[in-house]
Coordinates of C-alpha atoms in Angstrom, one line a residue:
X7 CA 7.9 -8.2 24.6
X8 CA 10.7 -7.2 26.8
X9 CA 13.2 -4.3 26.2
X10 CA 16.1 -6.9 25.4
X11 CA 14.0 -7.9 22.7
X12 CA 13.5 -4.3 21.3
X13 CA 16.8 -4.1 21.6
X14 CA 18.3 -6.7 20.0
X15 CA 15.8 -6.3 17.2
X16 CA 16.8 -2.8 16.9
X17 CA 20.4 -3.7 16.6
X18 CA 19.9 -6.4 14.0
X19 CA 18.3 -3.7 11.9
X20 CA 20.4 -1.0 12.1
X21 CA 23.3 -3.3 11.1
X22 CA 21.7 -4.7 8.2
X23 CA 21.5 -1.0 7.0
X24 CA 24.9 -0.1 7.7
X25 CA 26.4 -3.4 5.8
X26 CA 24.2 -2.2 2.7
X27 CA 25.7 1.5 3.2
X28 CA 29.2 -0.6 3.5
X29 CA 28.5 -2.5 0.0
X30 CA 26.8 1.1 -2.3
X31 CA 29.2 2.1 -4.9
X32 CA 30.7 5.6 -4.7
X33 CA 28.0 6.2 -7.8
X34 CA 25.4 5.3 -5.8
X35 CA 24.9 8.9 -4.1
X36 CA 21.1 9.3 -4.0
X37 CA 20.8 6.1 -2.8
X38 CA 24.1 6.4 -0.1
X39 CA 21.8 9.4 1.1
X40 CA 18.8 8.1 1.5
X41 CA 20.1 4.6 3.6
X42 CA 22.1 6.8 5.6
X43 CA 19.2 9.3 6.7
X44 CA 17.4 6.1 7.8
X45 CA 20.6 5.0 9.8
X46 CA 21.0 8.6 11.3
X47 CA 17.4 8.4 12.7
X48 CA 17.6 4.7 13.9
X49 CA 20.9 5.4 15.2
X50 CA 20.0 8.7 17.0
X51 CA 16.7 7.3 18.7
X52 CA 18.4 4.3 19.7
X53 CA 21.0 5.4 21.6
X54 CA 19.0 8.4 22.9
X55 CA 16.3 6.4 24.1
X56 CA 18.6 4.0 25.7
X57 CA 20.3 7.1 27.4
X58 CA 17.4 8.3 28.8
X59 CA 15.1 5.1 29.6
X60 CA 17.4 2.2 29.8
X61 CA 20.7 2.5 31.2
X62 CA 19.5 4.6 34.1
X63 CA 18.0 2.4 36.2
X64 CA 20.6 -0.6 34.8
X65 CA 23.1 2.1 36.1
X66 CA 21.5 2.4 39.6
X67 CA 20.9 -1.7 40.5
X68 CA 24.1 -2.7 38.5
X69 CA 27.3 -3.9 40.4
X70 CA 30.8 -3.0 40.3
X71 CA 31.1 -4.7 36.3
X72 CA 27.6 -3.5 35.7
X73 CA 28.9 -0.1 36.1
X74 CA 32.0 -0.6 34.0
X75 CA 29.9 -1.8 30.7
X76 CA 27.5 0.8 31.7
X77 CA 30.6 3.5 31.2
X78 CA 32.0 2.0 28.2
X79 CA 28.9 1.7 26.6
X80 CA 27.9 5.7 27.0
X81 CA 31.4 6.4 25.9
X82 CA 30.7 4.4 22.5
X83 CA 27.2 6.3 21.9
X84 CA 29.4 9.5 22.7
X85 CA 31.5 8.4 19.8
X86 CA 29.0 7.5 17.4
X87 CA 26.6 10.7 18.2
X88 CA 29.7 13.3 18.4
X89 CA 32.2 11.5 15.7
X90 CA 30.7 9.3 13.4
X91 CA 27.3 10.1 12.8
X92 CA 28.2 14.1 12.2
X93 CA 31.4 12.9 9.9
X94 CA 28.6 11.4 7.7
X95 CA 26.9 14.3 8.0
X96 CA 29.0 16.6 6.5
X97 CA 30.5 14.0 3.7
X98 CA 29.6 14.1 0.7
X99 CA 27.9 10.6 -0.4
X100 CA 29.4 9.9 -3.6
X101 CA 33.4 9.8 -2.0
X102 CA 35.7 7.5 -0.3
X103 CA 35.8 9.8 2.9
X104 CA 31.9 8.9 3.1
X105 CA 32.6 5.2 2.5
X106 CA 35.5 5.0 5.1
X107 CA 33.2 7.2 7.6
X108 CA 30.5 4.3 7.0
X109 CA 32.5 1.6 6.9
X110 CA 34.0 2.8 10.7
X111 CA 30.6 3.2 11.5
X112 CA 29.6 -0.3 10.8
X113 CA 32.3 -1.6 13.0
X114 CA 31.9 1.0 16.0
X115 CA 28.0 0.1 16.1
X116 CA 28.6 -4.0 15.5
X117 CA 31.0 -4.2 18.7
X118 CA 28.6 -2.1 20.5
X119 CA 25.6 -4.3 19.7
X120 CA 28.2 -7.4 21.1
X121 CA 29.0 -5.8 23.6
X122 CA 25.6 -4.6 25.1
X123 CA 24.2 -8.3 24.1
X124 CA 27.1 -10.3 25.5
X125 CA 27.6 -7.9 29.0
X126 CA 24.2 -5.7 29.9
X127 CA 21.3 -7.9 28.7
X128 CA 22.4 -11.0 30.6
X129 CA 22.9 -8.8 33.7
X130 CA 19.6 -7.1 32.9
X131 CA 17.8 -10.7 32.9
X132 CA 18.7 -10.6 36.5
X133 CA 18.8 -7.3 37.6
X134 CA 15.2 -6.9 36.7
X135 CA 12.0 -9.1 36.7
X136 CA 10.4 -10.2 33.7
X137 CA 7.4 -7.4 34.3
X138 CA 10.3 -4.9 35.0
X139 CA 11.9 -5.9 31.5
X140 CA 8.2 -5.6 29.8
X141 CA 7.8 -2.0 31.5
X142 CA 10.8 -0.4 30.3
X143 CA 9.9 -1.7 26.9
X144 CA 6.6 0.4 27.0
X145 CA 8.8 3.4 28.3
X146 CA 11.0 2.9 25.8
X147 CA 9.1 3.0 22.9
X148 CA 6.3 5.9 24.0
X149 CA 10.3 7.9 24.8
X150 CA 10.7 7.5 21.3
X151 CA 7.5 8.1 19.8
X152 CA 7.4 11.4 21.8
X153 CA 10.4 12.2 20.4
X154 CA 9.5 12.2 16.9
X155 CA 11.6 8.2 16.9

């Protein structure tokens, strides 16, 4: 298994999480809770562990374009992990400002997922070998692990 498809695995997930957060009731609160906890983690370890493992050496091989998708897509984790995620945070489940905060959430983290599956991957595919692709999976995942991911 390569990291592209950790990745894209990961992605999938998350957003089938976040379009059953979209689609809870307002009188769903224990529930809104508990799904969003599991997207918080997911979210969190996802993007961190890219962060640290992934983009890196992307970053450092990566051309002129490489770069620019590399940028944008640091600047939408930044939004997620310093707007989004902590607005959930700090809502209360059961209200509309929680369901609008997920609902934003939903589509920041769908064009992201897109994005990096439409720009990075491919340019990964040649960037890196096959073996290089299988490696960062491993570094990926034991980056997580360690990290209580």
């Amino acid at each position: 298994m390569t990291i592209i498809d950790t990745l894209k695995a990961e992605h999938k997930e998350v957003l089938a999480l976040l379009k059953q957060l979209d689609e809870s009731t307002d009188r769903a609160e224990k529930g809104r809770a508990m799904l969003f906890a599991e997207i918080d983690k997911a979210l969190t370890g996802h993007a961190k562990g890219e962060e640290a493992i992934v983009y890196p050496p992307y970053a450092a091989r990566g051309d002129k374009d490489d770069l620019k998708s590399h940028a944008e897509a640091q600047v939408e984790h930044k939004a997620v992990e310093e707007v989004a995620l902590p607005t959930l945070r700090s809502a209360d489940p059961g209200t509309r400002e929680f369901a609008g905060a997920a609902k934003v959430l939903l589509e920041f983290v769908d064009h992201h997922a897109k994005e990096e599956e439409k720009t990075i991957f491919p340019a990964m595919k040649k960037l890196f070998t096959k073996e290089e692709l299988e490696q960062l999976d491993v570094d990926y995942k034991a980056w997580k692990k360690s990290h209580g991911f």
